[in-house]
mmCIF file of C-alpha atoms and ligand atoms in Angstrom:
data_model
loop_
_atom_site.group_PDB
_atom_site.id
_atom_site.type_symbol
_atom_site.label_atom_id
_atom_site.label_comp_id
_atom_site.label_asym_id
_atom_site.label_seq_id
_atom_site.Cartn_x
_atom_site.Cartn_y
_atom_site.Cartn_z
ATOM 1 C CA MET A 1336 -109.043 -130.874 151.155
ATOM 2 C CA THR A 1337 -107.525 -128.053 149.102
ATOM 3 C CA ARG A 1338 -109.903 -126.274 146.811
ATOM 4 C CA PRO A 1339 -108.987 -126.388 143.118
ATOM 5 C CA ARG A 1340 -107.965 -123.005 141.743
ATOM 6 C CA ILE A 1341 -110.080 -121.869 138.801
ATOM 7 C CA ILE A 1342 -109.474 -118.860 136.582
ATOM 8 C CA VAL A 1343 -112.583 -117.511 134.861
ATOM 9 C CA THR A 1344 -111.683 -115.554 131.752
ATOM 10 C CA ARG A 1345 -114.852 -113.446 131.375
ATOM 11 C CA LYS A 1346 -117.599 -112.054 133.600
ATOM 12 C CA LEU A 1347 -120.331 -114.670 134.130
ATOM 13 C CA PRO A 1348 -123.934 -114.373 135.360
ATOM 14 C CA ASP A 1349 -123.972 -113.725 139.139
ATOM 15 C CA ALA A 1350 -125.564 -117.067 140.036
ATOM 16 C CA VAL A 1351 -122.801 -118.904 138.188
ATOM 17 C CA GLU A 1352 -120.040 -116.910 139.866
ATOM 18 C CA GLU A 1353 -121.653 -117.544 143.242
ATOM 19 C CA ARG A 1354 -121.738 -121.290 142.643
ATOM 20 C CA LEU A 1355 -118.089 -121.279 141.585
ATOM 21 C CA ARG A 1356 -117.153 -119.364 144.744
ATOM 22 C CA GLN A 1357 -118.783 -122.027 146.930
ATOM 23 C CA ARG A 1358 -116.703 -124.873 145.563
ATOM 24 C CA PHE A 1359 -113.445 -123.447 144.188
ATOM 25 C CA THR A 1360 -110.794 -120.842 144.833
ATOM 26 C CA VAL A 1361 -111.653 -118.554 141.949
ATOM 27 C CA ALA A 1362 -110.053 -115.619 140.170
ATOM 28 C CA PHE A 1363 -112.781 -113.728 138.308
ATOM 29 C CA ASN A 1364 -112.361 -111.261 135.474
ATOM 30 C CA THR A 1365 -114.219 -108.279 136.894
ATOM 31 C CA ALA A 1366 -113.087 -106.018 134.029
ATOM 32 C CA ASP A 1367 -114.596 -108.487 131.530
ATOM 33 C CA THR A 1368 -111.989 -107.696 128.882
ATOM 34 C CA PRO A 1369 -110.689 -110.618 126.790
ATOM 35 C CA PHE A 1370 -107.464 -112.214 128.030
ATOM 36 C CA SER A 1371 -104.291 -111.569 126.020
ATOM 37 C CA SER A 1372 -102.243 -114.579 124.868
ATOM 38 C CA GLU A 1373 -99.731 -113.919 127.649
ATOM 39 C CA ARG A 1374 -102.470 -113.892 130.245
ATOM 40 C CA LEU A 1375 -103.887 -117.161 128.900
ATOM 41 C CA VAL A 1376 -100.471 -118.819 129.128
ATOM 42 C CA ARG A 1377 -100.006 -117.553 132.672
ATOM 43 C CA ALA A 1378 -103.493 -118.788 133.599
ATOM 44 C CA LEU A 1379 -102.646 -122.253 132.254
ATOM 45 C CA GLN A 1380 -99.507 -122.222 134.381
ATOM 46 C CA VAL A 1381 -101.075 -121.201 137.691
ATOM 47 C CA ALA A 1382 -104.662 -122.504 137.701
ATOM 48 C CA ASP A 1383 -105.917 -126.070 138.077
ATOM 49 C CA GLY A 1384 -108.676 -125.342 135.589
ATOM 50 C CA LEU A 1385 -109.958 -122.548 133.377
ATOM 51 C CA LEU A 1386 -113.530 -121.569 132.678
ATOM 52 C CA CYS A 1387 -112.942 -119.978 129.292
ATOM 53 C CA THR A 1388 -114.971 -118.971 126.273
ATOM 54 C CA VAL A 1389 -114.988 -118.234 122.553
ATOM 55 C CA THR A 1390 -112.873 -115.085 122.954
ATOM 56 C CA ASP A 1391 -109.954 -117.133 124.327
ATOM 57 C CA LEU A 1392 -107.837 -118.518 121.524
ATOM 58 C CA PHE A 1393 -105.958 -121.612 122.707
ATOM 59 C CA ASP A 1394 -103.875 -122.376 119.662
ATOM 60 C CA GLU A 1395 -100.922 -124.752 119.465
ATOM 61 C CA GLN A 1396 -98.467 -121.987 120.346
ATOM 62 C CA ILE A 1397 -100.275 -121.073 123.550
ATOM 63 C CA LEU A 1398 -100.884 -124.657 124.585
ATOM 64 C CA GLN A 1399 -97.234 -125.552 123.996
ATOM 65 C CA ALA A 1400 -95.757 -122.411 125.558
ATOM 66 C CA GLU A 1401 -92.535 -122.691 127.577
ATOM 67 C CA GLY A 1402 -93.061 -123.512 131.223
ATOM 68 C CA LYS A 1403 -95.070 -126.321 132.734
ATOM 69 C CA LEU A 1404 -98.823 -126.134 132.363
ATOM 70 C CA ASN A 1405 -100.618 -126.693 135.622
ATOM 71 C CA ALA A 1406 -104.195 -126.584 134.334
ATOM 72 C CA LYS A 1407 -105.875 -129.890 133.673
ATOM 73 C CA ILE A 1408 -109.219 -128.786 132.274
ATOM 74 C CA LEU A 1409 -110.591 -126.120 129.938
ATOM 75 C CA ALA A 1410 -114.317 -125.849 130.653
ATOM 76 C CA ASN A 1411 -115.434 -123.875 127.629
ATOM 77 C CA PHE A 1412 -118.470 -121.616 127.965
ATOM 78 C CA GLY A 1413 -119.983 -122.286 124.544
ATOM 79 C CA VAL A 1414 -120.989 -125.248 122.462
ATOM 80 C CA GLY A 1415 -118.425 -124.346 119.800
ATOM 81 C CA VAL A 1416 -114.837 -125.224 120.692
ATOM 82 C CA ASN A 1417 -113.146 -123.834 117.595
ATOM 83 C CA ASN A 1418 -111.254 -121.437 119.910
ATOM 84 C CA ILE A 1419 -109.305 -124.442 121.206
ATOM 85 C CA ASP A 1420 -106.845 -126.556 119.227
ATOM 86 C CA LEU A 1421 -108.219 -129.867 120.455
ATOM 87 C CA ASP A 1422 -105.259 -131.963 119.265
ATOM 88 C CA ALA A 1423 -102.794 -129.665 121.031
ATOM 89 C CA ALA A 1424 -104.957 -129.679 124.176
ATOM 90 C CA GLU A 1425 -105.106 -133.467 124.168
ATOM 91 C CA ALA A 1426 -101.368 -133.688 123.610
ATOM 92 C CA GLN A 1427 -100.929 -131.602 126.772
ATOM 93 C CA GLY A 1428 -103.267 -133.918 128.681
ATOM 94 C CA LEU A 1429 -105.918 -131.231 128.988
ATOM 95 C CA VAL A 1430 -109.567 -132.213 129.230
ATOM 96 C CA VAL A 1431 -111.934 -129.945 127.262
ATOM 97 C CA SER A 1432 -115.682 -129.616 127.876
ATOM 98 C CA ASN A 1433 -118.399 -127.521 126.215
ATOM 99 C CA THR A 1434 -122.023 -126.483 126.803
ATOM 100 C CA PRO A 1435 -124.283 -128.240 124.274
ATOM 101 C CA GLY A 1436 -128.074 -128.393 124.441
ATOM 102 C CA VAL A 1437 -128.792 -125.483 126.744
ATOM 103 C CA LEU A 1438 -128.384 -122.863 124.000
ATOM 104 C CA THR A 1439 -130.260 -124.638 121.229
ATOM 105 C CA ASP A 1440 -133.532 -122.705 121.500
ATOM 106 C CA ALA A 1441 -131.962 -119.287 121.992
ATOM 107 C CA THR A 1442 -129.707 -119.734 118.966
ATOM 108 C CA ALA A 1443 -132.488 -121.135 116.781
ATOM 109 C CA ASP A 1444 -134.619 -118.137 117.785
ATOM 110 C CA ILE A 1445 -131.906 -115.781 116.534
ATOM 111 C CA ALA A 1446 -131.555 -117.760 113.301
ATOM 112 C CA MET A 1447 -135.311 -117.391 112.766
ATOM 113 C CA ALA A 1448 -135.112 -113.700 113.657
ATOM 114 C CA LEU A 1449 -132.363 -113.229 111.061
ATOM 115 C CA ILE A 1450 -134.376 -115.121 108.437
ATOM 116 C CA LEU A 1451 -137.252 -112.702 109.037
ATOM 117 C CA ALA A 1452 -135.015 -109.636 109.318
ATOM 118 C CA ALA A 1453 -133.241 -110.400 106.055
ATOM 119 C CA THR A 1454 -136.294 -111.335 104.028
ATOM 120 C CA ARG A 1455 -138.403 -108.438 105.361
ATOM 121 C CA ARG A 1456 -135.574 -105.869 105.082
ATOM 122 C CA MET A 1457 -135.873 -104.934 108.751
ATOM 123 C CA SER A 1458 -132.442 -103.342 109.245
ATOM 124 C CA GLU A 1459 -132.689 -101.313 106.064
ATOM 125 C CA THR A 1460 -136.212 -100.047 106.711
ATOM 126 C CA GLU A 1461 -135.590 -99.332 110.394
ATOM 127 C CA ALA A 1462 -132.495 -97.318 109.457
ATOM 128 C CA MET A 1463 -134.630 -95.325 107.021
ATOM 129 C CA LEU A 1464 -137.166 -94.549 109.737
ATOM 130 C CA ARG A 1465 -134.510 -93.632 112.317
ATOM 131 C CA SER A 1466 -132.831 -91.274 109.888
ATOM 132 C CA GLY A 1467 -136.125 -89.406 109.398
ATOM 133 C CA ASN A 1468 -136.546 -90.522 105.791
ATOM 134 C CA TRP A 1469 -139.892 -92.281 106.116
ATOM 135 C CA THR A 1470 -142.334 -90.040 104.326
ATOM 136 C CA SER A 1471 -145.488 -92.160 104.071
ATOM 137 C CA PHE A 1472 -146.962 -95.618 103.874
ATOM 138 C CA SER A 1473 -146.638 -96.843 100.319
ATOM 139 C CA PRO A 1474 -148.408 -99.859 98.781
ATOM 140 C CA THR A 1475 -145.305 -100.598 96.738
ATOM 141 C CA GLY A 1476 -142.592 -99.316 99.062
ATOM 142 C CA MET A 1477 -140.174 -101.366 101.189
ATOM 143 C CA LEU A 1478 -141.438 -104.694 99.911
ATOM 144 C CA GLY A 1479 -139.700 -107.767 101.195
ATOM 145 C CA THR A 1480 -140.007 -111.453 100.414
ATOM 146 C CA GLY A 1481 -142.575 -113.733 102.051
ATOM 147 C CA ILE A 1482 -141.238 -116.987 103.443
ATOM 148 C CA GLN A 1483 -144.441 -119.065 103.559
ATOM 149 C CA GLY A 1484 -144.094 -121.963 101.135
ATOM 150 C CA LYS A 1485 -140.466 -121.064 100.413
ATOM 151 C CA THR A 1486 -137.588 -123.487 100.911
ATOM 152 C CA LEU A 1487 -135.231 -123.281 103.870
ATOM 153 C CA GLY A 1488 -131.927 -125.058 103.323
ATOM 154 C CA ILE A 1489 -130.145 -126.111 106.494
ATOM 155 C CA ILE A 1490 -126.445 -126.913 106.287
ATOM 156 C CA GLY A 1491 -125.577 -128.896 109.428
ATOM 157 C CA MET A 1492 -128.644 -130.627 110.877
ATOM 158 C CA GLY A 1493 -127.473 -130.887 114.487
ATOM 159 C CA ARG A 1494 -129.488 -129.673 117.461
ATOM 160 C CA ILE A 1495 -129.579 -126.003 116.430
ATOM 161 C CA GLY A 1496 -130.151 -126.783 112.749
ATOM 162 C CA GLN A 1497 -133.105 -128.983 113.686
ATOM 163 C CA ALA A 1498 -134.563 -126.409 116.074
ATOM 164 C CA THR A 1499 -134.332 -123.729 113.375
ATOM 165 C CA ALA A 1500 -135.899 -126.034 110.791
ATOM 166 C CA GLN A 1501 -138.705 -126.964 113.167
ATOM 167 C CA ARG A 1502 -139.523 -123.301 113.845
ATOM 168 C CA ALA A 1503 -139.453 -122.413 110.148
ATOM 169 C CA GLN A 1504 -141.581 -125.391 109.173
ATOM 170 C CA ALA A 1505 -144.177 -125.420 111.948
ATOM 171 C CA GLY A 1506 -144.342 -121.696 112.611
ATOM 172 C CA PHE A 1507 -143.801 -120.179 109.188
ATOM 173 C CA GLY A 1508 -144.838 -122.853 106.685
ATOM 174 C CA MET A 1509 -141.423 -123.238 105.072
ATOM 175 C CA LYS A 1510 -140.376 -126.398 103.285
ATOM 176 C CA VAL A 1511 -137.154 -127.742 104.819
ATOM 177 C CA ILE A 1512 -134.274 -129.352 102.936
ATOM 178 C CA TYR A 1513 -130.924 -130.089 104.543
ATOM 179 C CA PHE A 1514 -127.421 -131.421 104.185
ATOM 180 C CA ASN A 1515 -125.700 -133.141 107.071
ATOM 181 C CA ARG A 1516 -122.263 -134.753 106.857
ATOM 182 C CA SER A 1517 -123.447 -137.927 108.585
ATOM 183 C CA LYS A 1518 -126.805 -139.616 108.120
ATOM 184 C CA THR A 1519 -129.427 -138.176 110.448
ATOM 185 C CA GLY A 1520 -133.214 -138.086 110.849
ATOM 186 C CA PRO A 1521 -136.034 -138.800 110.587
ATOM 187 C CA PHE A 1522 -137.267 -135.807 112.553
ATOM 188 C CA ASP A 1523 -140.645 -135.029 114.065
ATOM 189 C CA PHE A 1524 -141.278 -132.458 111.314
ATOM 190 C CA PRO A 1525 -141.043 -132.854 107.529
ATOM 191 C CA ALA A 1526 -137.538 -132.343 106.155
ATOM 192 C CA GLU A 1527 -135.877 -133.713 103.027
ATOM 193 C CA ALA A 1528 -132.204 -134.639 102.960
ATOM 194 C CA ARG A 1529 -130.025 -133.603 100.039
ATOM 195 C CA ASP A 1530 -126.803 -135.405 99.229
ATOM 196 C CA SER A 1531 -124.569 -132.359 98.913
ATOM 197 C CA ILE A 1532 -124.123 -128.794 100.101
ATOM 198 C CA GLU A 1533 -124.311 -127.790 96.445
ATOM 199 C CA ALA A 1534 -127.812 -129.219 96.088
ATOM 200 C CA VAL A 1535 -129.020 -127.218 99.109
ATOM 201 C CA MET A 1536 -127.334 -124.004 97.943
ATOM 202 C CA ARG A 1537 -128.973 -124.342 94.512
ATOM 203 C CA GLU A 1538 -132.488 -125.107 95.698
ATOM 204 C CA ALA A 1539 -133.014 -123.049 98.867
ATOM 205 C CA ASP A 1540 -134.645 -119.639 99.093
ATOM 206 C CA VAL A 1541 -132.960 -119.162 102.463
ATOM 207 C CA VAL A 1542 -129.770 -121.020 103.436
ATOM 208 C CA SER A 1543 -129.137 -121.236 107.189
ATOM 209 C CA LEU A 1544 -125.725 -122.392 108.411
ATOM 210 C CA HIS A 1545 -125.380 -124.613 111.481
ATOM 211 C CA LEU A 1546 -122.070 -126.361 111.058
ATOM 212 C CA PRO A 1547 -119.187 -126.156 113.553
ATOM 213 C CA GLY A 1548 -116.366 -123.699 113.014
ATOM 214 C CA GLY A 1549 -112.666 -124.559 112.991
ATOM 215 C CA ALA A 1550 -110.196 -126.021 110.549
ATOM 216 C CA ALA A 1551 -112.460 -128.805 109.245
ATOM 217 C CA ASN A 1552 -115.134 -126.417 107.963
ATOM 218 C CA ARG A 1553 -113.142 -123.250 107.241
ATOM 219 C CA GLY A 1554 -114.414 -121.663 104.021
ATOM 220 C CA THR A 1555 -116.930 -124.477 103.396
ATOM 221 C CA ILE A 1556 -119.386 -121.901 102.102
ATOM 222 C CA SER A 1557 -116.969 -120.979 99.339
ATOM 223 C CA ALA A 1558 -117.249 -118.531 96.424
ATOM 224 C CA GLU A 1559 -118.244 -121.438 94.182
ATOM 225 C CA ARG A 1560 -120.977 -122.583 96.537
ATOM 226 C CA ILE A 1561 -122.270 -119.045 97.095
ATOM 227 C CA GLY A 1562 -122.283 -118.768 93.304
ATOM 228 C CA LEU A 1563 -124.864 -121.572 93.145
ATOM 229 C CA MET A 1564 -127.440 -119.641 95.182
ATOM 230 C CA LYS A 1565 -130.481 -118.114 93.536
ATOM 231 C CA LYS A 1566 -130.319 -114.385 92.882
ATOM 232 C CA THR A 1567 -133.415 -114.103 95.114
ATOM 233 C CA ALA A 1568 -131.966 -116.169 97.988
ATOM 234 C CA PHE A 1569 -130.706 -115.161 101.448
ATOM 235 C CA LEU A 1570 -127.845 -116.503 103.570
ATOM 236 C CA VAL A 1571 -128.142 -116.680 107.359
ATOM 237 C CA ASN A 1572 -125.223 -117.551 109.632
ATOM 238 C CA THR A 1573 -125.519 -118.143 113.374
ATOM 239 C CA ALA A 1574 -122.742 -120.773 113.440
ATOM 240 C CA ARG A 1575 -119.211 -119.422 113.017
ATOM 241 C CA GLY A 1576 -117.893 -116.730 110.698
ATOM 242 C CA ASP A 1577 -115.008 -118.842 109.455
ATOM 243 C CA VAL A 1578 -117.297 -121.363 107.738
ATOM 244 C CA VAL A 1579 -118.027 -118.725 105.084
ATOM 245 C CA ASP A 1580 -115.624 -117.177 102.590
ATOM 246 C CA GLU A 1581 -116.505 -113.680 103.835
ATOM 247 C CA PRO A 1582 -114.978 -111.686 100.935
ATOM 248 C CA ALA A 1583 -116.875 -113.926 98.485
ATOM 249 C CA LEU A 1584 -120.104 -113.330 100.385
ATOM 250 C CA ILE A 1585 -119.506 -109.579 100.319
ATOM 251 C CA SER A 1586 -118.940 -109.655 96.538
ATOM 252 C CA ALA A 1587 -122.111 -111.679 95.967
ATOM 253 C CA LEU A 1588 -124.137 -109.223 98.081
ATOM 254 C CA LYS A 1589 -122.596 -106.149 96.468
ATOM 255 C CA GLU A 1590 -123.115 -107.452 92.962
ATOM 256 C CA GLY A 1591 -126.713 -108.489 93.683
ATOM 257 C CA ARG A 1592 -125.936 -112.150 92.987
ATOM 258 C CA ILE A 1593 -127.880 -113.016 96.149
ATOM 259 C CA ALA A 1594 -130.673 -110.990 97.738
ATOM 260 C CA GLY A 1595 -129.387 -110.489 101.266
ATOM 261 C CA ALA A 1596 -127.950 -111.960 104.432
ATOM 262 C CA GLY A 1597 -128.430 -112.141 108.172
ATOM 263 C CA LEU A 1598 -125.224 -112.628 110.131
ATOM 264 C CA ASP A 1599 -124.605 -113.124 113.848
ATOM 265 C CA VAL A 1600 -121.009 -114.303 113.455
ATOM 266 C CA PHE A 1601 -117.961 -113.058 111.566
ATOM 267 C CA ALA A 1602 -114.595 -114.377 110.478
ATOM 268 C CA ALA A 1603 -112.481 -112.087 112.685
ATOM 269 C CA GLU A 1604 -114.748 -111.027 115.559
ATOM 270 C CA PRO A 1605 -115.180 -108.402 116.840
ATOM 271 C CA THR A 1606 -114.000 -106.876 113.568
ATOM 272 C CA VAL A 1607 -116.798 -106.639 111.023
ATOM 273 C CA PRO A 1608 -115.750 -105.692 107.479
ATOM 274 C CA GLN A 1609 -116.832 -102.138 106.637
ATOM 275 C CA ALA A 1610 -118.148 -103.485 103.334
ATOM 276 C CA LEU A 1611 -120.745 -105.501 105.250
ATOM 277 C CA ILE A 1612 -121.665 -102.539 107.445
ATOM 278 C CA ASP A 1613 -122.182 -100.435 104.316
ATOM 279 C CA LEU A 1614 -124.521 -102.949 102.682
ATOM 280 C CA PRO A 1615 -128.220 -102.180 103.209
ATOM 281 C CA ASN A 1616 -129.409 -105.713 102.478
ATOM 282 C CA VAL A 1617 -127.610 -107.311 105.423
ATOM 283 C CA THR A 1618 -128.690 -107.590 109.051
ATOM 284 C CA LEU A 1619 -125.700 -107.733 111.384
ATOM 285 C CA LEU A 1620 -125.773 -108.877 115.011
ATOM 286 C CA PRO A 1621 -122.840 -109.001 117.464
ATOM 287 C CA HIS A 1622 -122.742 -112.769 118.168
ATOM 288 C CA ILE A 1623 -125.844 -112.821 120.375
ATOM 289 C CA GLY A 1624 -127.214 -116.243 119.425
ATOM 290 C CA SER A 1625 -127.155 -117.516 123.008
ATOM 291 C CA ALA A 1626 -127.463 -114.127 124.696
ATOM 292 C CA THR A 1627 -130.442 -114.468 127.015
ATOM 293 C CA VAL A 1628 -130.206 -114.329 130.803
ATOM 294 C CA GLU A 1629 -131.675 -117.839 131.021
ATOM 295 C CA THR A 1630 -129.394 -119.362 128.424
ATOM 296 C CA ARG A 1631 -126.163 -117.724 129.544
ATOM 297 C CA THR A 1632 -126.919 -118.807 133.120
ATOM 298 C CA ALA A 1633 -127.591 -122.374 131.966
ATOM 299 C CA MET A 1634 -124.359 -122.372 129.944
ATOM 300 C CA GLY A 1635 -122.389 -121.197 132.965
ATOM 301 C CA MET A 1636 -124.003 -123.810 135.207
ATOM 302 C CA LEU A 1637 -123.156 -126.559 132.719
ATOM 303 C CA ALA A 1638 -119.546 -125.364 132.575
ATOM 304 C CA VAL A 1639 -119.447 -125.555 136.398
ATOM 305 C CA ASP A 1640 -121.051 -129.044 136.288
ATOM 306 C CA ASN A 1641 -118.148 -130.086 134.087
ATOM 307 C CA LEU A 1642 -115.554 -128.582 136.428
ATOM 308 C CA GLU A 1643 -117.139 -130.185 139.470
ATOM 309 C CA ALA A 1644 -117.334 -133.593 137.793
ATOM 310 C CA PHE A 1645 -113.712 -133.326 136.736
ATOM 311 C CA PHE A 1646 -112.434 -132.497 140.217
ATOM 312 C CA ASP A 1647 -114.764 -135.119 141.758
ATOM 313 C CA GLY A 1648 -113.307 -137.708 139.402
ATOM 314 C CA THR A 1649 -116.691 -138.536 137.841
ATOM 315 C CA ASP A 1650 -117.876 -138.519 134.204
ATOM 316 C CA LEU A 1651 -118.173 -135.037 132.713
ATOM 317 C CA PRO A 1652 -121.667 -134.183 131.407
ATOM 318 C CA SER A 1653 -120.214 -132.774 128.193
ATOM 319 C CA ARG A 1654 -116.617 -133.721 127.589
ATOM 320 C CA VAL A 1655 -115.170 -132.960 124.157
ATOM 321 C CA VAL A 1656 -111.679 -134.499 124.576
HETATM 322 C C1 LIG B 885 -121.400 -121.045 121.302
HETATM 323 O O1 LIG B 885 -121.933 -121.580 122.271
HETATM 324 O O2 LIG B 885 -120.574 -121.622 120.620
HETATM 325 C C2 LIG B 885 -121.808 -119.651 120.980
HETATM 326 O O3 LIG B 885 -121.388 -119.241 119.758
HETATM 327 C C3 LIG B 885 -121.360 -118.725 122.052
HETATM 328 O O4 LIG B 885 -122.459 -118.580 122.820
#
């Protein structure tokens, strides 16, 4: 039996690469640099399947490029699939899978870390220390905002939204309110639904975003909605940068219309607007929500499970289209 040919677009944890090697004929990306559009098109033309990730943009143009596509599956390393135009992929007969579930805890941990970092001014105060400007303990210096008893507003109460809410409620005594597009709950922790994003934006002391990226949610956290937030409130985003109107967020932060933000994702990664970098009241992370050895290995293994199921002709554990 001929072994399916898989192209892997980025370096993966060793155990995942080893498992791929055992079952497939694999081309790895030892340089670990993101594929160009041309290289993605070529990969679609020569491989039977791709193990790709969020840095690979499969838009309509790439998926409909001249020349017959040979690939039959895009096994995406990531729960988010906003890097793939799903309609165009389906039109080409491509199966798409993702990696839900295995990154829930790691991402919720980073959301919680950003809630704490933003409210306790960790980036700003650490920068002060590192630059040699810490002169003494001060009873009134570097004061942040306590979160106990404050309200966390979750937008998008899926797995990661719930895990973040649970941590904030059980571990830090926050009250949880949420908006979810479809009806969800009850949960095994107290959480109150609100009937609009606006209601959550208005009421929350910390708003944490957990909605999928892509066309459907682009700019959902608009200037108007940011404008509803309390002057004392914080915005945390571990979902996708494109769900927020980034220039509007920057204006609100600069003008002190909200208190601060914690961001792990950006609209045009890896580019981060200089205006955000210059703001002291923002903690910025380079998209590390799922970046633990355990989680990245589990994500890779789930992507391989999907590839194996596809080439075995069985049901995929996490098929998107
Ligand atoms: C995801 O899974 O979508 C993350 O953003 C990448 O780890």
